[in-house]
XYZ file of C-alpha atoms in Angstrom:
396
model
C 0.000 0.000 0.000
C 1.094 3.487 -0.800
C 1.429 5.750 1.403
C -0.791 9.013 2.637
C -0.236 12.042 3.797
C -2.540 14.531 3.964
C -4.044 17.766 5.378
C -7.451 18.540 6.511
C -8.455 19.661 3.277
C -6.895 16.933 1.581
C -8.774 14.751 3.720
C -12.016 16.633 2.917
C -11.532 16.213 -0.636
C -10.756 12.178 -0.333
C -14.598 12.257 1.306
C -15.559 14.525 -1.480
C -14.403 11.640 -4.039
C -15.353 8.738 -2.069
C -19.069 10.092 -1.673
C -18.933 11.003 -5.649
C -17.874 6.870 -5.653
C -14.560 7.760 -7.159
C -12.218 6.702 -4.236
C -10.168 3.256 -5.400
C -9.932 0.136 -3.052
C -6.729 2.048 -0.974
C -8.337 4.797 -0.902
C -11.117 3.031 0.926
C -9.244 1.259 2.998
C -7.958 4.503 4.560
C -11.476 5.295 5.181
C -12.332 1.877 6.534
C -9.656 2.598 9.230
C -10.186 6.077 10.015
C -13.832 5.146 10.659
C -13.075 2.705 13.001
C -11.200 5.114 15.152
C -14.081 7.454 15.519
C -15.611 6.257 18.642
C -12.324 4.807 20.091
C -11.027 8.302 20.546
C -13.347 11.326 19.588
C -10.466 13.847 20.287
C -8.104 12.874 17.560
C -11.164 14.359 14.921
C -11.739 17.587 15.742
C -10.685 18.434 12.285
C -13.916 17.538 10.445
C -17.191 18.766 11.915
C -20.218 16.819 12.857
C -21.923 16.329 10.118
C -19.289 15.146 8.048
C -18.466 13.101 10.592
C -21.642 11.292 10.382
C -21.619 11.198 6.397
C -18.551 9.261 7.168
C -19.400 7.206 9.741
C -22.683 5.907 7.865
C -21.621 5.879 4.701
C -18.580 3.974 5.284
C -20.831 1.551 7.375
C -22.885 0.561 4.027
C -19.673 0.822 1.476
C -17.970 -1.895 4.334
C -20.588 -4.460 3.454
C -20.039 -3.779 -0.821
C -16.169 -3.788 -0.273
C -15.436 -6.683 1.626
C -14.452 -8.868 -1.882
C -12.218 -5.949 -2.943
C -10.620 -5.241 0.635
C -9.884 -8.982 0.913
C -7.963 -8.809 -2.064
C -5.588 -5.694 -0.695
C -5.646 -8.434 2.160
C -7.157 -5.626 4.579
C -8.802 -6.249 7.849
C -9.413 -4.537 10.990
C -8.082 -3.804 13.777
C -6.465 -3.453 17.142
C -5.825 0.112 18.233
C -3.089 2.419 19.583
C -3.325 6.178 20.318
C -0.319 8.351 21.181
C -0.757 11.498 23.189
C 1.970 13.900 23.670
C 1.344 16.696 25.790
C -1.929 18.378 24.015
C -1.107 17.376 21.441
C -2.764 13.929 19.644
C -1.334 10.855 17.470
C -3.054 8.184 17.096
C -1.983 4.837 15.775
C -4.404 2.009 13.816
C -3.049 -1.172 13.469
C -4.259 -3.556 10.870
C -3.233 -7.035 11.904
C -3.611 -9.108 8.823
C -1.628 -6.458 6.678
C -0.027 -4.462 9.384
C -1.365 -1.470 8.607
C -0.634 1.607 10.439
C -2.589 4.685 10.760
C -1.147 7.880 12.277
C -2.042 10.714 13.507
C 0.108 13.333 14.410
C -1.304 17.306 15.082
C 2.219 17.939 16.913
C 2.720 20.081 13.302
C 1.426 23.136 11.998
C -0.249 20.802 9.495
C -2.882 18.538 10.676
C -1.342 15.213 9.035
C -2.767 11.515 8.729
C -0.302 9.031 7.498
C -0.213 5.214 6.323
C 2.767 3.101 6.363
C 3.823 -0.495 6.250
C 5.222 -1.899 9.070
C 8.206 -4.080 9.221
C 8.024 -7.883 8.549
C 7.288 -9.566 12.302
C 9.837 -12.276 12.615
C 7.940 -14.350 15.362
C 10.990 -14.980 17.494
C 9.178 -14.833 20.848
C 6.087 -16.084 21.545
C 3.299 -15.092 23.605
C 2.608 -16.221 26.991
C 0.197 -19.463 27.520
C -1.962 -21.969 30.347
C 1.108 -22.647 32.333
C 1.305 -23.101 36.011
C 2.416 -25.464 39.156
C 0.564 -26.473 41.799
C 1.540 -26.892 45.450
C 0.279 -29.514 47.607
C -0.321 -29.487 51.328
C 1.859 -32.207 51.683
C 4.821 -30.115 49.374
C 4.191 -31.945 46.578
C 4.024 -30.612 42.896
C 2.454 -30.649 39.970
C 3.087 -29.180 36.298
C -0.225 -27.813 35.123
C 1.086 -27.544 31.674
C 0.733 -30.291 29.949
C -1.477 -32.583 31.875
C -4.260 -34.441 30.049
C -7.785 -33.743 31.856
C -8.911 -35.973 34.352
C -7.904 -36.244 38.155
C -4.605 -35.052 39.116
C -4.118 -35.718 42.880
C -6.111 -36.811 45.609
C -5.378 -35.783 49.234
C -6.929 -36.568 52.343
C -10.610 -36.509 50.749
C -9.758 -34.341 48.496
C -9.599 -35.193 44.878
C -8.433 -32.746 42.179
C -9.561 -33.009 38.596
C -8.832 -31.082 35.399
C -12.025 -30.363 33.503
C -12.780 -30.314 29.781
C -12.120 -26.540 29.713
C -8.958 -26.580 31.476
C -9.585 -25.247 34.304
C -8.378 -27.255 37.965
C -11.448 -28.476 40.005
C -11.790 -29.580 43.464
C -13.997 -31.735 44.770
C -14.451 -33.025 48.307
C -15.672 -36.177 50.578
C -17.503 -36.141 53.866
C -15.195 -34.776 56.893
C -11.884 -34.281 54.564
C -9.617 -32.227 56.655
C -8.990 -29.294 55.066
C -5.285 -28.468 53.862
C -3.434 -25.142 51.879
C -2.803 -25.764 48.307
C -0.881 -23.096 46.183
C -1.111 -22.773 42.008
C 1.373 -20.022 41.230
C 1.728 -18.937 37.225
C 5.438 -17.849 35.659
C 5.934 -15.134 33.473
C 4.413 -15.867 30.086
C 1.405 -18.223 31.986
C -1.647 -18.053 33.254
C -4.325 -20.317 34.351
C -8.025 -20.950 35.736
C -9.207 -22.789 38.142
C -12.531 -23.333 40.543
C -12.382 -23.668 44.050
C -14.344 -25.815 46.396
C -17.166 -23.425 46.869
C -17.406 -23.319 43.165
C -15.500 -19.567 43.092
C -14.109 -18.915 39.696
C -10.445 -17.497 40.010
C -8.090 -16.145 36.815
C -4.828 -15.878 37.509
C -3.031 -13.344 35.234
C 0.948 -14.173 34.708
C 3.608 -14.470 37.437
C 0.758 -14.267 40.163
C -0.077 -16.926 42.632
C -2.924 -17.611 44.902
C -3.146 -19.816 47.988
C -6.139 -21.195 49.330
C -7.637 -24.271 51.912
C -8.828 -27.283 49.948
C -12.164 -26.431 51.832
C -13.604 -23.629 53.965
C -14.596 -24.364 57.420
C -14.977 -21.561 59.683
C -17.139 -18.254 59.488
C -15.254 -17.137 56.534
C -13.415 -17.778 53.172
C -10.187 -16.695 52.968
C -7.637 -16.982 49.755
C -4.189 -14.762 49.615
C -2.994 -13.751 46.196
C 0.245 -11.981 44.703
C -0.179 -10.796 41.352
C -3.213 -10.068 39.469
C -6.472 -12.272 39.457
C -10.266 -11.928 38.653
C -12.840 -13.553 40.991
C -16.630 -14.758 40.254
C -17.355 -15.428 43.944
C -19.854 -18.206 44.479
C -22.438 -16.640 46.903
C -23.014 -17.220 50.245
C -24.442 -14.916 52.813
C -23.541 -16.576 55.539
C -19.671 -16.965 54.589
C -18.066 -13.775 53.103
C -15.084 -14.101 51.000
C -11.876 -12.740 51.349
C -8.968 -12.324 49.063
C -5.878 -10.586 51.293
C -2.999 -8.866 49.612
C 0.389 -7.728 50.918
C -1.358 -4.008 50.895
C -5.201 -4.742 51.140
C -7.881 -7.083 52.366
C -10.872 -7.309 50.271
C -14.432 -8.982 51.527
C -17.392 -10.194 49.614
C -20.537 -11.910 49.886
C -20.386 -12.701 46.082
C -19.531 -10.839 42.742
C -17.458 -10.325 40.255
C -14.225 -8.396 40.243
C -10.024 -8.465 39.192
C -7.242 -7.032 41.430
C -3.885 -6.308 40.593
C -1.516 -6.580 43.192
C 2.070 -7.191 41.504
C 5.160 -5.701 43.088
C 6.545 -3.908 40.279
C 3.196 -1.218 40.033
C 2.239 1.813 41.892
C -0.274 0.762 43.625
C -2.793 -2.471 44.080
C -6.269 -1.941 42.319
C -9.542 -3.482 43.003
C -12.134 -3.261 40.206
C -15.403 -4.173 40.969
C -17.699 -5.645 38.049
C -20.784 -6.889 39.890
C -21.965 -6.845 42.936
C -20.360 -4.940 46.318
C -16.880 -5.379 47.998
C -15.192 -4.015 50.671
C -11.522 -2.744 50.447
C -9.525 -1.979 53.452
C -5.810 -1.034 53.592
C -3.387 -3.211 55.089
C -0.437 -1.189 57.543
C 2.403 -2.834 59.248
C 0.332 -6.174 59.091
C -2.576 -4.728 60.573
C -5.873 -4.055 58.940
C -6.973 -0.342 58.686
C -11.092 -0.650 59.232
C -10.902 2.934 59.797
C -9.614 3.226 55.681
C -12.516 0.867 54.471
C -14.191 1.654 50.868
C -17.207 0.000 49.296
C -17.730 -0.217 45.662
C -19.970 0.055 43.431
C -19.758 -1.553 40.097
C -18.468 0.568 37.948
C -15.537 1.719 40.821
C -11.808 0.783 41.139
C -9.894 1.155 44.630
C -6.353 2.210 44.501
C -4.411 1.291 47.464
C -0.615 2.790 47.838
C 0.999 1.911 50.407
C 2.947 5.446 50.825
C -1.053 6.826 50.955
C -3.117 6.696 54.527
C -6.338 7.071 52.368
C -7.910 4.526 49.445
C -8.873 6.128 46.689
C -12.049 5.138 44.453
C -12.210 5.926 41.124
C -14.988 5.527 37.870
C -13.021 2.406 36.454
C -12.549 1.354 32.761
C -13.375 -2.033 33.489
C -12.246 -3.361 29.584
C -9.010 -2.329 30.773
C -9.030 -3.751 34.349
C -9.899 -7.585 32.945
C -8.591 -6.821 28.847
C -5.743 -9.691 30.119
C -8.662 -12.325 31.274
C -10.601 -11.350 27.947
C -7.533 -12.216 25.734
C -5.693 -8.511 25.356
C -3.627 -5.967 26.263
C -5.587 -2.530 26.324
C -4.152 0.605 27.306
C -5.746 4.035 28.537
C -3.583 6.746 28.273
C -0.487 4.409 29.512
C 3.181 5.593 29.769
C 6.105 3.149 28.235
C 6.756 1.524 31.095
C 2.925 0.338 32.174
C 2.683 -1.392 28.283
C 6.321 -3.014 29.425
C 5.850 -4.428 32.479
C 2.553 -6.030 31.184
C 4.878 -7.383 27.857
C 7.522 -8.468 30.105
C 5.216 -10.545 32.506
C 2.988 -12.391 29.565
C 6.306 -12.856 26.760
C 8.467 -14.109 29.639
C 10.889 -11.684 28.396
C 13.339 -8.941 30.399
C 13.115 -4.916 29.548
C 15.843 -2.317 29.372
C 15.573 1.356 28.661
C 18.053 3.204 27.760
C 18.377 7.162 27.309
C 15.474 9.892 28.683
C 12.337 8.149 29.209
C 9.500 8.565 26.648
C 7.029 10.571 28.052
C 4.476 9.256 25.778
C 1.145 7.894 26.650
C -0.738 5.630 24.539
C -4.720 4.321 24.037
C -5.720 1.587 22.462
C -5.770 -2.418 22.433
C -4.076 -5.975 20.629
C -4.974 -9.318 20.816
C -2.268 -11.492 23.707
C -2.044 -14.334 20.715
C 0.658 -11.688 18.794
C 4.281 -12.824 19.157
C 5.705 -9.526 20.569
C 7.443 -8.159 17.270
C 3.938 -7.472 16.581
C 3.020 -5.321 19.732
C 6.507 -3.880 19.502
C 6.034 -2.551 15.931
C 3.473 -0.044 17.353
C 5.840 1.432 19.640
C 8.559 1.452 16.557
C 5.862 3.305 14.072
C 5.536 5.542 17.399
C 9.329 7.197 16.910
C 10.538 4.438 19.818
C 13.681 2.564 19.295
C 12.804 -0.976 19.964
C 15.508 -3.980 19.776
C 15.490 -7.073 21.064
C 18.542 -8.913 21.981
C 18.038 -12.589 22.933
C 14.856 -12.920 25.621
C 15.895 -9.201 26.487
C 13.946 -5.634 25.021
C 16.169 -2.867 24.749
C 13.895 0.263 24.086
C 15.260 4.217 23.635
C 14.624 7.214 22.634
């Protein structure tokens, strides 16, 4: 594909021709992408007004459905997305992942400009992350969750521990089992699923762990988790649920919601999906009830440890659970946030080198791309990207 640059006007007059049905196929293409970024991020088109907006928007809509022959032939499809702010200013990156396909916006010029360039080739020299994990008997023992077939794994004390159809590890228990701690803890580039005893639905996100009792007997249920997980808790009003951090202790009857504990971030974040939770801050190994939030769906708790208060926030809840869903997606994230999460799923080690980019970015790819792929939106970005081994060297 050739490639575009253009002005506001010269973007007016491509709509001019494509309404008079004189645009060709690439021409179309360009369209096809810049209409997908309308409701992604409505400040990167200030330069057209409203109604031409919608002219686009619909019309584009109808020509999709008459073009799809001629678009497969340019070997065009949609879409993950990547947005680049600097400062006030706006540049926002489209990537097409069948043809790599990059659309870019950049107002950081006198000129308003919109450009389309090929990526490089992706060489598919690291691989993305997969279901990968070990679990951690009471007794010590362990077992690779890799590459077992499904079917019962272990059986403990009453306790008998199955791999279902879907993958995900099940326990099941006899009359009067005594109840013992098991651990499943993911590496870097694995995840994993698995349903507890009470029939709670846990992801865990890579190089997280979570360690629970075979069964819960008490007044309460009680798991401990480092790293980043989502929870459907199984109700039960008599028996809240509790999922305890190194910084927070969360409780809940039953709902839905992810937290992100790891090490390496700012701050540990509870996102709340369904339902109601309590967050309270943990202090020199003492619970704070005096700092305790409730959520709302809809809300996200940010607990820092250098901060006395939590903070609750409207969340983007795509965002909070894009990893469980399948993908990385990014709201105005710096270079380092989009590394740490690439590190952690590609198993691989990043280095920066010079100033730090200052950069923030918007947008969303699909986990299954080896990490050239991801990487060549930072590179269309002006960021120096090289990889050296299992390492990521990126500079300015």
């Amino acid at each position: 594909m050739p490639k575009f640059v253009m002005d506001k006007i010269e973007f007016l007059q491509l709509l001019e021709k494509y309404n008079a049905g004189l645009a060709n196929a690439e021409e179309i293409a360009f369209l096809n992408a810049y209409y997908d970024l309308f409701d992604q991020e409505e400040d990167g088109f200030a330069q057209i007004n409203s109604t031409q907006k919608n002219v686009l928007k619909n019309e584009i809509a109808e020509e999709i459905k008459s073009q799809i022959s001629v678009l497969a032939q340019e070997e065009i499809k949609s879409l993950p997305l990547f947005v680049k702010y600097k400062w006030l200013a706006i540049a926002a990156v489209l990537v097409l992942i069948s043809s790599l396909t990059i659309l870019f916006f950049n107002n950081e010029s006198p000129k308003e400009q919109i450009v389309i360039a090929n990526p490089k080739p992706v060489k598919n020299t690291i691989v993305p992350g997969s279901n990968n994990a070990v679990l951690t008997l009471a007794n010590g023992n362990q077992i690779s969750l890799n590459d077992k077939e499904n079917g019962v794994l272990a059986s403990q004390s009453g306790v008998i521990i199955t791999k279902n159809k879907d993958g995900q590890l099940q326990y099941q228990i006899k009359a009067n089992a005594p109840a013992g701690i098991n651990t499943i803890s993911t590496p870097r580039g694995g995840q994993y699923q698995l349903i507890l005893v009470d029939g709670t639905k846990v992801w865990l996100n890579a190089a997280s762990s979570i360690t629970f009792p075979t069964q819960f007997k008490g007044a309460e249920r009680k798991v401990e988790i480092v790293g980043e997980a989502y929870f459907e808790v199984a109700k039960n009003a008599n028996k809240p649920f509790k999922v305890k951090s190194k910084n927070q202790i969360i409780e809940v009857l039953g709902t839905h919601f992810n937290v992100n504990t790891y090490d390496d971030e700012a701050a540990d974040k509870t996102t709340l999906l369904e339902g109601s939770v309590s967050v309270s801050k943990i202090a020199n190994g003492k619970v704070q009830t005096a700092t305790s939030k409730i959520l709302k769906p809809g809300q996200q708790a940010t607990v820092n440890a250098n901060q006395s208060q939590i903070l609750v926030a409207i969340a983007d809840e795509d965002e909070a659970i894009a990893w469980k869903n399948g993908y990385f997606k990014f709201n105005k994230a710096d270079i380092q946030t989009i590394m740490r999460q690439v590190s952690r799923w590609y198993n691989v080690d990043v280095e920066f080198k010079g100033e730090m980019n200052k950069d923030l970015f918007v947008g969303k790819i699909n986990r299954s791309e080896h990490v050239e792929e991801v990487l060549s939106i930072l590179e269309r970005s002006k960021i120096n990207v090289a990889i050296k081994g299992r390492t990521i060297i990126i500079s300015n």
